[in-house]
Coordinates of C-alpha atoms in Angstrom, one line a residue:
Chain N
M1 CA -3.6 -22.5 -4.2
T2 CA -4.8 -25.7 -5.5
S3 CA -5.9 -24.2 -8.6
V4 CA -2.4 -22.9 -9.2
R5 CA -0.9 -26.4 -8.7
E6 CA -3.3 -27.8 -11.2
N7 CA -1.6 -25.6 -14.0
T8 CA 1.7 -26.9 -13.2
P9 CA 3.1 -30.3 -14.6
G10 CA 3.4 -33.1 -12.2
P11 CA 6.8 -34.5 -10.8
G12 CA 8.7 -36.8 -13.1
R13 CA 10.0 -34.4 -15.9
S14 CA 12.8 -33.2 -13.7
G15 CA 13.6 -36.6 -12.6
R16 CA 14.5 -37.4 -16.3
R17 CA 16.9 -34.7 -16.2
G18 CA 18.4 -35.3 -12.8
P19 CA 18.8 -32.8 -10.0
A20 CA 18.4 -29.5 -11.9
V21 CA 20.4 -26.5 -10.4
A22 CA 18.4 -23.9 -12.5
P23 CA 15.5 -23.6 -10.0
Y24 CA 17.8 -23.1 -7.1
L25 CA 19.8 -20.5 -8.9
M26 CA 16.6 -18.7 -9.9
T27 CA 15.2 -18.6 -6.4
A28 CA 18.7 -17.9 -4.8
P29 CA 18.5 -14.0 -5.0
A30 CA 14.9 -13.9 -3.6
V31 CA 15.8 -16.4 -0.8
A32 CA 19.1 -14.5 0.1
L33 CA 17.4 -11.3 0.3
F34 CA 14.4 -12.8 2.3
V35 CA 16.9 -14.2 4.8
V36 CA 18.9 -11.0 5.1
F37 CA 16.0 -8.5 5.2
I38 CA 13.1 -10.3 6.9
L39 CA 14.2 -13.5 8.5
V40 CA 17.3 -12.1 10.2
P41 CA 15.6 -8.9 11.3
I42 CA 12.8 -10.9 12.9
G43 CA 15.3 -13.2 14.8
Y44 CA 17.3 -10.1 15.8
A45 CA 14.1 -8.2 16.9
I46 CA 13.2 -11.1 19.1
W47 CA 16.7 -11.5 20.5
L48 CA 16.9 -7.8 21.2
S49 CA 13.5 -7.8 23.0
L50 CA 14.7 -10.5 25.4
H51 CA 17.9 -8.5 26.4
A52 CA 18.6 -5.1 27.9
M53 CA 21.5 -2.9 28.6
R54 CA 22.5 -3.3 32.2
V55 CA 25.3 -2.3 34.4
R56 CA 27.2 -5.3 35.6
G57 CA 29.3 -5.3 38.8
T58 CA 29.9 -2.8 41.4
G59 CA 31.5 0.7 41.2
L60 CA 32.4 1.6 37.6
G61 CA 30.5 -1.4 36.1
I62 CA 30.5 -1.8 32.3
R63 CA 27.2 -1.6 30.6
S64 CA 26.6 -4.7 28.7
E65 CA 23.7 -6.6 27.0
V66 CA 22.1 -9.2 29.4
F67 CA 19.4 -11.6 28.9
I68 CA 16.4 -10.4 30.9
G69 CA 13.7 -12.9 29.6
L70 CA 10.2 -11.3 29.1
E71 CA 10.9 -8.3 31.3
N72 CA 10.8 -6.0 28.2
Y73 CA 7.4 -7.4 27.2
L74 CA 6.0 -6.8 30.7
D75 CA 7.4 -3.1 30.6
A76 CA 5.8 -2.8 27.1
V77 CA 2.4 -4.1 28.3
R78 CA 2.6 -1.9 31.4
D79 CA 3.6 1.3 29.5
T80 CA 0.7 3.5 29.8
A81 CA 1.7 5.5 26.8
F82 CA 1.6 2.4 24.6
Y83 CA -1.8 1.3 26.1
E84 CA -3.2 4.7 25.3
A85 CA -1.7 4.5 21.8
M86 CA -3.4 1.2 21.4
Q87 CA -6.8 2.7 22.4
R88 CA -6.4 5.5 20.0
M89 CA -5.5 3.2 17.2
L90 CA -8.5 1.1 17.9
G91 CA -10.6 4.3 18.0
Y92 CA -9.1 5.4 14.6
G93 CA -9.6 1.7 13.2
L94 CA -13.2 1.6 14.3
I95 CA -13.9 4.5 11.9
M96 CA -11.3 3.8 9.2
V97 CA -11.8 0.0 8.6
P98 CA -15.6 0.0 8.1
A99 CA -15.6 3.3 6.2
T100 CA -12.9 2.0 3.8
M101 CA -14.5 -1.4 3.2
G102 CA -18.0 -0.1 3.1
L103 CA -17.2 2.6 0.4
A104 CA -15.0 0.3 -1.5
L105 CA -17.7 -2.4 -1.6
L106 CA -20.5 0.2 -2.5
F107 CA -18.5 1.8 -5.4
A108 CA -17.4 -1.8 -6.7
L109 CA -21.0 -2.9 -6.7
L110 CA -22.1 0.4 -8.4
L111 CA -19.4 0.0 -11.1
D112 CA -20.6 -3.4 -11.8
A113 CA -24.3 -2.6 -11.8
P114 CA -26.0 -2.0 -15.2
R115 CA -27.1 1.3 -16.4
V116 CA -25.0 3.4 -14.2
G117 CA -23.2 6.3 -15.9
G118 CA -19.8 7.7 -15.8
K119 CA -18.1 4.5 -14.8
R120 CA -14.8 4.9 -16.5
Y121 CA -14.4 8.4 -15.1
S122 CA -15.3 7.4 -11.5
R123 CA -13.1 4.2 -11.6
I124 CA -10.1 6.2 -12.5
T125 CA -10.7 9.1 -10.2
I126 CA -11.4 7.1 -7.2
F127 CA -8.4 4.9 -7.7
L128 CA -6.2 8.0 -8.3
P129 CA -5.5 8.7 -4.5
Y130 CA -3.8 5.3 -4.3
A131 CA -0.9 6.9 -6.3
V132 CA -0.6 9.9 -3.8
P133 CA 2.1 9.1 -1.1
G134 CA 0.6 8.8 2.5
V135 CA 2.7 11.7 3.6
I136 CA 1.6 13.9 0.8
A137 CA -2.1 13.0 1.3
S138 CA -1.7 13.8 4.9
L139 CA -0.1 17.2 4.0
L140 CA -2.9 18.0 1.6
W141 CA -5.6 17.1 4.1
G142 CA -3.7 18.7 6.9
F143 CA -4.0 22.1 5.1
I144 CA -7.6 21.5 4.3
Y145 CA -8.1 20.9 8.1
L146 CA -6.0 24.0 9.1
P147 CA -8.5 26.8 9.9
A148 CA -6.2 29.6 8.3
V149 CA -6.3 28.0 4.9
S150 CA -9.0 25.5 5.0
P151 CA -11.5 25.7 2.2
I152 CA -14.1 24.0 4.3
T153 CA -13.8 26.5 7.0
A154 CA -14.0 29.3 4.4
A155 CA -17.1 27.7 2.9
L156 CA -18.9 27.3 6.3
E157 CA -18.0 30.9 7.1
A158 CA -19.4 32.0 3.8
L159 CA -22.6 30.2 4.8
G160 CA -22.7 31.9 8.2
L161 CA -22.1 28.6 9.9
P162 CA -19.7 28.0 12.9
A163 CA -16.2 26.7 11.7
A164 CA -15.6 23.1 12.1
D165 CA -12.6 22.1 14.4
F166 CA -10.9 19.2 12.7
F167 CA -8.3 19.1 15.4
G168 CA -10.6 18.4 18.4
D169 CA -10.2 15.6 20.8
V170 CA -12.9 13.6 19.0
S171 CA -12.7 15.0 15.5
I172 CA -9.1 14.2 15.3
F173 CA -10.0 10.5 14.9
F174 CA -12.1 11.3 12.0
S175 CA -9.8 13.6 10.5
V176 CA -7.0 11.0 10.5
A177 CA -9.2 8.2 9.3
N178 CA -10.4 10.2 6.4
I179 CA -7.0 10.5 5.2
A180 CA -6.5 6.6 5.1
V181 CA -9.9 6.2 3.9
W182 CA -9.2 8.7 1.0
G183 CA -6.1 6.8 0.1
S184 CA -7.2 3.2 0.3
V185 CA -10.8 3.0 -0.8
G186 CA -9.7 3.1 -4.6
F187 CA -7.5 0.1 -4.4
N188 CA -9.9 -2.1 -2.5
M189 CA -12.6 -1.0 -4.9
V190 CA -10.6 -2.1 -7.9
V191 CA -9.8 -5.5 -6.4
L192 CA -13.5 -6.2 -5.5
Y193 CA -14.6 -4.8 -8.9
T194 CA -12.1 -7.0 -10.8
T195 CA -13.4 -10.0 -8.7
L196 CA -17.0 -9.1 -9.6
R197 CA -16.1 -9.0 -13.3
A198 CA -14.7 -12.5 -13.3
I199 CA -18.1 -13.9 -12.1
P200 CA -20.1 -15.4 -14.9
K201 CA -23.0 -13.2 -16.0
E202 CA -25.3 -16.0 -16.6
L203 CA -25.6 -16.2 -12.7
Y204 CA -27.6 -13.1 -12.7
D205 CA -29.8 -13.8 -15.6
A206 CA -32.0 -16.3 -13.9
A207 CA -32.5 -13.9 -10.9
R208 CA -33.4 -11.1 -13.2
L209 CA -35.9 -13.4 -15.1
D210 CA -37.4 -14.1 -11.5
G211 CA -37.8 -10.4 -11.2
C212 CA -35.1 -9.7 -8.7
A213 CA -34.0 -6.1 -8.5
E214 CA -30.3 -5.2 -9.1
W215 CA -29.8 -4.4 -5.3
Q216 CA -31.2 -7.8 -4.5
I217 CA -28.7 -9.4 -7.0
A218 CA -26.0 -7.4 -5.4
L219 CA -27.1 -8.5 -1.8
K220 CA -27.9 -12.1 -2.4
I221 CA -25.6 -13.2 -5.2
K222 CA -22.6 -10.8 -5.6
I223 CA -21.7 -10.2 -1.9
P224 CA -21.6 -13.8 -0.9
L225 CA -19.5 -14.6 -4.1
L226 CA -17.2 -11.7 -3.0
R227 CA -16.7 -13.0 0.5
P228 CA -13.1 -14.4 0.0
A229 CA -12.1 -11.1 -1.6
L230 CA -13.7 -9.0 1.1
I231 CA -12.1 -11.1 3.9
M232 CA -8.5 -10.6 2.2
T233 CA -9.1 -6.9 1.6
S234 CA -10.4 -6.4 5.2
V235 CA -7.3 -8.1 6.6
F236 CA -5.1 -5.8 4.6
T237 CA -7.0 -2.8 5.8
L238 CA -6.7 -4.1 9.4
I239 CA -3.0 -4.5 8.9
G240 CA -2.9 -1.0 7.5
M241 CA -4.7 0.0 10.9
L242 CA -2.0 -1.6 13.0
Q243 CA 0.7 0.1 10.9
V244 CA -0.7 3.6 11.0
F245 CA 2.1 6.0 11.3
S246 CA 2.6 8.5 8.5
E247 CA -0.8 10.2 8.6
P248 CA -0.5 11.2 12.3
A249 CA 3.1 12.0 12.1
T250 CA 2.5 14.4 9.4
L251 CA -0.3 16.1 11.1
R252 CA 1.7 16.5 14.2
P253 CA 3.5 19.7 13.2
M254 CA 0.1 21.4 12.6
T255 CA -1.7 20.6 15.8
N256 CA -1.0 19.7 19.4
T257 CA -3.8 17.2 19.5
V258 CA -1.5 14.6 17.9
T259 CA 1.1 13.7 20.4
Q260 CA 4.5 12.1 19.8
D261 CA 3.3 8.6 20.7
W262 CA -0.3 8.9 19.3
V263 CA -0.4 5.4 17.7
P264 CA 1.6 2.3 18.6
L265 CA 4.2 2.5 15.9
M266 CA 4.8 6.3 16.8
R267 CA 5.5 4.9 20.3
V268 CA 7.8 2.3 18.9
Y269 CA 9.7 4.9 17.0
Q270 CA 9.9 7.1 20.2
Q271 CA 11.1 4.3 22.3
A272 CA 13.7 3.1 19.9
F273 CA 15.0 6.5 18.6
V274 CA 14.1 9.2 20.9
E275 CA 14.4 7.4 24.2
N276 CA 17.3 5.1 22.7
D277 CA 15.7 2.1 24.4
I278 CA 16.2 -0.3 21.3
H279 CA 15.2 -3.2 23.5
L280 CA 11.9 -2.0 24.6
G281 CA 11.2 -0.8 21.0
A282 CA 11.9 -4.3 19.8
A283 CA 9.6 -5.7 22.3
T284 CA 6.9 -3.4 21.4
S285 CA 7.2 -4.1 17.6
V286 CA 7.5 -7.8 18.1
M287 CA 4.2 -7.6 19.8
L288 CA 2.6 -5.5 17.0
A289 CA 4.1 -8.0 14.5
G290 CA 2.6 -10.8 16.4
A291 CA -0.8 -9.3 16.3
T292 CA -0.6 -8.7 12.6
V293 CA 0.5 -12.4 11.9
L294 CA -2.3 -13.8 14.2
L295 CA -4.8 -11.5 12.4
S296 CA -3.7 -12.8 9.1
L297 CA -3.7 -16.4 10.0
A298 CA -7.2 -16.1 11.5
A299 CA -8.4 -14.7 8.2
L300 CA -6.7 -17.5 6.2
A301 CA -8.3 -20.0 8.5
V302 CA -11.7 -18.5 8.0
L303 CA -11.0 -18.5 4.2
R304 CA -9.9 -22.0 4.1
V305 CA -13.0 -23.2 6.1
R306 CA -15.3 -21.3 3.5
N307 CA -13.4 -22.7 0.5
A308 CA -13.6 -26.3 1.9
R309 CA -17.3 -25.7 2.4
S310 CA -18.0 -24.3 -1.1
D311 CA -16.0 -27.2 -2.6
R312 CA -18.1 -29.7 -1.2
Chain E
M1 CA -8.5 -18.6 -12.7
S2 CA -9.5 -15.1 -13.5
V3 CA -5.8 -14.5 -14.7
Q4 CA -6.6 -16.6 -17.9
Q5 CA -10.2 -15.8 -18.4
V6 CA -10.4 -12.1 -18.2
P7 CA -8.6 -10.5 -21.1
P8 CA -7.2 -6.9 -20.2
A9 CA -9.8 -5.3 -22.6
A10 CA -12.6 -6.8 -20.6
A11 CA -11.3 -5.5 -17.4
T12 CA -11.1 -1.9 -18.7
A13 CA -14.0 -1.9 -21.1
P14 CA -17.0 0.0 -19.6
A15 CA -19.8 -2.4 -18.6
D16 CA -23.1 -1.4 -20.0
G17 CA -26.2 -3.6 -19.4
S18 CA -25.4 -6.0 -22.0
P19 CA -26.2 -9.4 -20.4
A20 CA -29.9 -9.5 -20.9
P21 CA -30.7 -8.5 -24.5
S22 CA -34.3 -9.7 -24.3
R23 CA -35.1 -7.4 -21.4
A24 CA -33.3 -4.4 -23.2
A25 CA -35.5 -4.7 -26.2
V26 CA -38.6 -4.6 -23.8
R27 CA -37.3 -1.6 -21.7
P28 CA -34.9 0.9 -23.2
A29 CA -31.6 1.1 -21.1
R30 CA -31.7 4.3 -19.1
T31 CA -29.1 5.5 -16.9
K32 CA -30.1 5.3 -13.4
I33 CA -29.6 8.6 -11.5
V34 CA -29.1 7.8 -7.9
P35 CA -26.3 5.2 -8.4
T36 CA -24.7 7.5 -10.9
V37 CA -24.6 10.5 -8.5
V38 CA -23.2 8.4 -5.6
L39 CA -20.5 7.1 -7.8
A40 CA -19.8 10.7 -9.0
L41 CA -19.7 12.0 -5.5
G42 CA -17.0 9.4 -4.8
G43 CA -15.1 10.6 -7.7
V44 CA -15.5 14.3 -6.4
Y45 CA -14.4 13.2 -2.9
A46 CA -11.2 11.5 -4.5
V47 CA -10.3 14.6 -6.6
L48 CA -11.1 17.5 -4.2
P49 CA -7.8 17.6 -2.3
L50 CA -5.9 17.5 -5.6
L51 CA -7.9 20.3 -6.9
W52 CA -7.3 22.2 -3.7
V53 CA -3.4 21.9 -3.9
V54 CA -3.5 23.1 -7.6
I55 CA -5.6 26.2 -6.4
A56 CA -3.3 26.7 -3.3
A57 CA -0.2 26.6 -5.5
T58 CA -1.2 29.6 -7.4
K59 CA -1.2 31.8 -4.3
T60 CA 1.7 33.8 -2.9
P61 CA 2.4 33.1 0.8
E62 CA 0.4 36.1 1.9
E63 CA -2.5 35.3 -0.3
L64 CA -2.5 31.8 1.0
F65 CA -3.9 33.1 4.4
S66 CA -5.8 36.1 3.1
T67 CA -7.8 35.0 0.0
F68 CA -10.7 32.6 -0.4
S69 CA -9.2 29.2 -0.6
G70 CA -11.7 27.9 -3.2
W71 CA -10.4 30.1 -6.0
P72 CA -7.1 30.5 -7.6
S73 CA -5.1 33.5 -7.8
F74 CA -3.3 35.1 -10.9
N75 CA -0.7 37.3 -9.3
G76 CA 2.2 35.1 -10.3
G77 CA 2.1 33.4 -7.0
F78 CA 2.6 30.2 -8.8
T79 CA 5.9 31.1 -10.7
G80 CA 7.0 32.8 -7.4
N81 CA 6.5 29.5 -5.5
I82 CA 8.3 27.3 -8.0
A83 CA 11.2 29.9 -7.9
A84 CA 11.3 29.8 -4.2
L85 CA 11.0 26.0 -4.2
D86 CA 13.9 25.9 -6.7
D87 CA 15.9 28.2 -4.5
Y88 CA 15.4 26.3 -1.3
G89 CA 18.7 24.7 -0.2
D90 CA 20.2 25.2 -3.7
G91 CA 17.6 23.1 -5.5
R92 CA 17.3 20.4 -2.9
F93 CA 13.8 19.7 -3.9
W94 CA 14.8 18.6 -7.4
L95 CA 17.4 16.3 -5.8
W96 CA 14.7 14.7 -3.5
M97 CA 12.5 14.1 -6.7
L98 CA 15.5 12.5 -8.4
N99 CA 16.2 10.4 -5.1
S100 CA 12.5 9.3 -5.2
L101 CA 12.9 8.4 -8.9
I102 CA 16.1 6.4 -8.3
Y103 CA 14.9 4.5 -5.1
A104 CA 11.4 3.6 -6.6
G105 CA 12.7 3.0 -10.1
G106 CA 15.6 1.0 -9.2
G107 CA 14.1 -0.7 -6.4
A108 CA 11.0 -1.7 -8.4
F109 CA 13.2 -2.9 -11.2
L110 CA 15.2 -5.0 -9.0
T111 CA 12.2 -6.3 -7.4
V112 CA 10.8 -7.4 -10.8
V113 CA 14.1 -9.2 -11.7
V114 CA 14.3 -11.0 -8.3
S115 CA 10.6 -11.8 -8.2
A116 CA 10.1 -12.9 -11.8
A117 CA 13.0 -15.5 -11.6
A118 CA 11.9 -16.8 -8.2
G119 CA 8.2 -16.9 -9.2
Y120 CA 8.9 -18.6 -12.5
A121 CA 11.0 -21.1 -10.7
L122 CA 8.5 -22.0 -8.0
A123 CA 5.7 -22.2 -10.7
K124 CA 7.6 -24.3 -13.3
Y125 CA 9.9 -26.7 -11.6
R126 CA 9.5 -29.5 -9.1
F127 CA 12.6 -29.4 -6.6
A128 CA 13.4 -30.4 -3.1
G129 CA 12.7 -27.6 -0.7
Q130 CA 10.4 -25.8 -3.0
R131 CA 7.4 -26.1 -0.6
L132 CA 9.7 -24.7 2.2
I133 CA 10.8 -21.7 0.1
F134 CA 7.2 -20.9 -1.1
G135 CA 5.7 -21.4 2.5
A136 CA 8.4 -19.1 4.0
L137 CA 7.7 -16.5 1.3
L138 CA 3.9 -16.7 2.0
A139 CA 4.5 -16.3 5.6
G140 CA 6.6 -13.2 4.7
V141 CA 3.6 -11.6 3.3
L142 CA 2.0 -11.9 6.7
V143 CA 4.9 -10.1 8.4
P144 CA 4.4 -6.5 8.4
Q145 CA 7.3 -4.9 6.6
I146 CA 7.0 -1.8 8.7
T147 CA 7.5 -3.6 12.2
L148 CA 10.9 -4.9 10.6
A149 CA 12.1 -1.3 10.5
V150 CA 13.6 -1.2 13.9
P151 CA 15.8 -4.4 13.5
Q152 CA 16.4 -3.6 9.9
Y153 CA 17.8 -0.3 11.0
L154 CA 20.2 -2.0 13.5
L155 CA 21.2 -4.7 11.1
L156 CA 22.1 -2.2 8.3
S157 CA 23.8 0.0 10.8
E158 CA 26.0 -3.1 11.7
M159 CA 26.7 -3.4 7.8
G160 CA 27.7 0.2 7.7
L161 CA 25.0 1.0 5.3
V162 CA 22.6 3.2 7.3
G163 CA 22.7 6.8 6.0
T164 CA 23.3 5.5 2.3
S165 CA 20.9 5.1 -0.5
W166 CA 21.3 1.2 -0.2
S167 CA 19.5 1.3 3.1
V168 CA 16.4 2.4 1.3
I169 CA 16.8 0.4 -1.8
L170 CA 18.0 -3.1 -0.6
P171 CA 15.2 -3.8 2.0
S172 CA 12.6 -2.8 -0.6
V173 CA 13.9 -5.2 -3.1
I174 CA 12.5 -8.3 -1.3
S175 CA 8.7 -8.3 -1.8
P176 CA 7.0 -11.6 -1.0
Y177 CA 3.8 -10.3 -2.5
S178 CA 5.6 -9.7 -5.9
I179 CA 6.9 -13.1 -5.9
Y180 CA 3.6 -14.6 -5.2
L181 CA 2.0 -12.6 -7.9
C182 CA 4.8 -13.8 -10.5
R183 CA 4.3 -17.4 -9.4
I184 CA 0.6 -17.0 -10.1
Y185 CA 1.2 -15.5 -13.4
A186 CA 3.9 -17.8 -14.6
A187 CA 1.7 -20.8 -13.7
A188 CA -1.2 -19.4 -15.8
A189 CA 0.5 -17.8 -18.7
V190 CA 3.5 -19.7 -19.5
P191 CA 2.6 -23.0 -21.4
D192 CA 4.5 -26.1 -20.6
E193 CA 4.6 -27.2 -24.1
I194 CA 6.5 -24.2 -25.2
L195 CA 9.2 -24.9 -22.6
E196 CA 9.2 -28.4 -23.6
A197 CA 9.7 -27.6 -27.3
G198 CA 12.5 -25.2 -26.3
R199 CA 14.3 -28.0 -24.2
V200 CA 14.0 -30.4 -27.2
D201 CA 15.7 -27.7 -29.3
G202 CA 18.4 -27.8 -26.6
S203 CA 17.7 -24.4 -24.9
G204 CA 19.2 -24.0 -21.5
E205 CA 16.9 -23.3 -18.5
F206 CA 18.0 -19.6 -18.2
R207 CA 17.6 -19.0 -21.9
L208 CA 14.0 -20.4 -21.6
L209 CA 13.5 -18.1 -18.7
W210 CA 14.9 -14.9 -20.5
S211 CA 13.5 -15.5 -24.1
V212 CA 10.4 -17.6 -23.7
A213 CA 8.9 -16.8 -20.1
V214 CA 9.9 -13.2 -19.6
P215 CA 8.1 -12.1 -22.9
I216 CA 5.0 -13.9 -22.0
M217 CA 5.0 -12.7 -18.4
T218 CA 5.5 -9.0 -19.3
P219 CA 2.0 -7.8 -18.7
G220 CA 2.2 -9.3 -15.2
L221 CA 5.7 -8.0 -14.7
V222 CA 4.5 -4.4 -15.5
T223 CA 1.8 -4.6 -12.9
V224 CA 4.4 -5.8 -10.4
F225 CA 6.7 -3.0 -11.3
L226 CA 4.0 -0.4 -10.9
L227 CA 2.7 -1.8 -7.7
Q228 CA 6.2 -1.9 -6.1
F229 CA 7.1 1.5 -7.6
I230 CA 4.2 3.2 -6.0
S231 CA 4.9 1.4 -2.8
I232 CA 8.5 2.5 -2.7
W233 CA 7.6 6.0 -4.0
N234 CA 5.1 6.2 -1.2
N235 CA 7.3 4.7 1.5
F236 CA 8.0 7.0 4.4
L237 CA 9.0 5.0 7.5
L238 CA 12.0 3.2 6.0
P239 CA 13.8 6.3 4.6
Y240 CA 12.7 8.4 7.6
I241 CA 14.6 6.1 9.9
M242 CA 17.5 5.1 7.7
L243 CA 18.6 8.5 6.3
A244 CA 19.8 11.5 8.1
D245 CA 21.3 13.5 5.1
D246 CA 19.0 16.0 3.5
D247 CA 20.6 15.4 0.2
L248 CA 19.5 11.7 0.1
F249 CA 15.9 12.2 1.2
P250 CA 13.1 11.0 -1.0
L251 CA 10.3 13.4 -1.6
T252 CA 8.1 12.1 1.2
V253 CA 10.8 12.6 3.9
G254 CA 11.9 15.8 2.3
L255 CA 8.5 17.6 2.3
Y256 CA 7.8 16.2 5.9
S257 CA 11.0 17.8 7.0
L258 CA 10.0 21.1 5.3
L259 CA 6.6 21.0 7.0
N260 CA 8.3 20.4 10.3
R261 CA 10.2 23.6 9.8
G262 CA 7.3 25.4 8.4
A263 CA 5.3 24.9 11.8
S264 CA 7.4 27.8 13.0
Q265 CA 7.6 29.7 9.7
P266 CA 4.3 29.6 8.2
A267 CA 5.9 31.3 5.1
L268 CA 7.4 27.8 4.2
Y269 CA 3.6 26.5 3.9
S270 CA 3.6 27.7 0.3
L271 CA 6.8 25.8 -0.5
V272 CA 5.3 22.5 1.1
I273 CA 2.0 23.2 -0.9
S274 CA 3.7 23.6 -4.3
G275 CA 6.4 20.9 -3.5
S276 CA 3.4 18.6 -2.9
L277 CA 1.8 19.5 -6.2
L278 CA 4.9 18.9 -8.1
S279 CA 5.6 15.7 -6.4
I280 CA 2.3 14.3 -7.2
I281 CA 2.3 15.3 -11.0
P282 CA 4.9 12.8 -12.2
I283 CA 3.3 9.7 -10.3
V284 CA -0.2 10.5 -11.3
A285 CA 0.8 11.1 -14.9
L286 CA 2.8 7.8 -15.0
F287 CA -0.4 6.3 -13.3
L288 CA -2.8 7.5 -15.8
F289 CA -0.4 6.8 -18.7
L290 CA 0.0 3.3 -17.7
Q291 CA -3.5 2.6 -16.6
R292 CA -4.4 0.3 -19.3
F293 CA -1.3 -1.7 -18.9
W294 CA -2.3 -2.8 -15.3
R295 CA -3.5 -6.3 -14.8
L296 CA -5.4 -5.8 -11.7
D297 CA -7.3 -8.9 -12.2
L298 CA -4.0 -10.5 -11.4
V299 CA -4.1 -8.7 -8.0
A300 CA -7.7 -9.9 -7.6
G301 CA -7.0 -13.4 -8.7
G302 CA -4.1 -13.3 -6.1
L303 CA -6.3 -12.3 -3.4
K304 CA -8.8 -15.2 -4.0
G305 CA -6.0 -17.4 -2.6

């Protein structure tokens, strides 16, 4: 952030011109939309999560919204379906996050390494799935997993091998994770690669003269310099894990292994729109949002510590 | 900042081992086989599902389940599938595509307008409340858009907008990340001297934004547009929650509903497959065509914090 500020002029210029209205008018649409579509919904969600529909009075009581404190949160935490959904999400994330980051880093380093062929082709093709909507990607992979039409099953059969079950109790985690990995490796790879390209090449020359192999340069020079970008992309990938929805939701019509509340966000959807308990759904989604914000803040704190250390 | 240092050509040019000419003279630059193969395998992994959908779309519904899935069919299955898709719900599929185009195109355009003005103002002015606005927007990056879905639904329902196209477009217009990128780009690319010169000549602030800053910021704005276009085009949860009317669905929700129906009627699978193929073609074409206009160094520069 500090580097951005250095590029901008110091105060004083606007002082000469008196209080300018222009910047306020220019930011007004963004601020208005921010308030209406982000700030108010957050406040509303928190308000909802602290209330519930209750019948008041005796006999033919009228249902009305009453303040119930943290009761919804207790219900949300005690909800076994949510708890199981969290476990499944973590299992999925344990595969998806390391695979995405590992492959993105590997491909970025290979793209940046000298004397590797076909870079332009690889860079474009690996980035390509980013343009494919998650739902469409899930449809495609879903069909590839579906025994009746799967080219993988067909290939295994042709080789006389037993058919793979992509919708098994354990394999489903890999199947869902694979779809997300397929869709997100390319974007992360390009971000890491672009960061690598901005590193002055002279840094490597001395190491090369000392007889360092390319993989040693990658390990000892490039990866440490990539750390801030790696942390940020990892956080985005982790946030993606918390928000996983469209992949399992799309696979659901194809298999019974994926339940209606397979991951937390599916549980939120179910609570809010199937069971019509908006208040419980709000509490669950506030918890999810809270986890995301905490995660991001932790990553920013780590980054700040690292930057401060490298500035010294 | 990398935004300034890396010209677009450098970001797209292939990197061959140029940095050490003295070594290159000693040893001829030979392509390394293992890294090249690993990278190529990554490319194959990325392309395989796309290749499969092209092949599967050539098959008639019966062939889909009976013929080897690694090889295309030439019995008129493709044209038959397209015709069936065209027939489905009186051409509803094309409506979905048009809807996706309107939501993504219109939404991304509005995002660029709103974000460019805000990003420019945050980068080039000092004003009271600036830190508060920027801080709030930055915090907005951290708030998961998707967990806002439930309260956004309720809010828009109060406003009577649920079930209309606006319920999909309006929440997509505010993108803290886009504003952040615009701010970085404006700070790095728009020189203060030109703005000062314009002020001396008597230009108003909005004129400076429109005729000085916007032309300079165009490469960055194209990137913001593309990122936002893809993100709205790919969005599923928001339209899934907001819309009930088939005719307003974007492609993602439309094809999902088709698959849901297909679970009991496998004959619909062929429709889903050719629909998926047709839905990917425009965005992949746009993506490949505009590839060189992307300034992904901007995204990477933004991530460096």
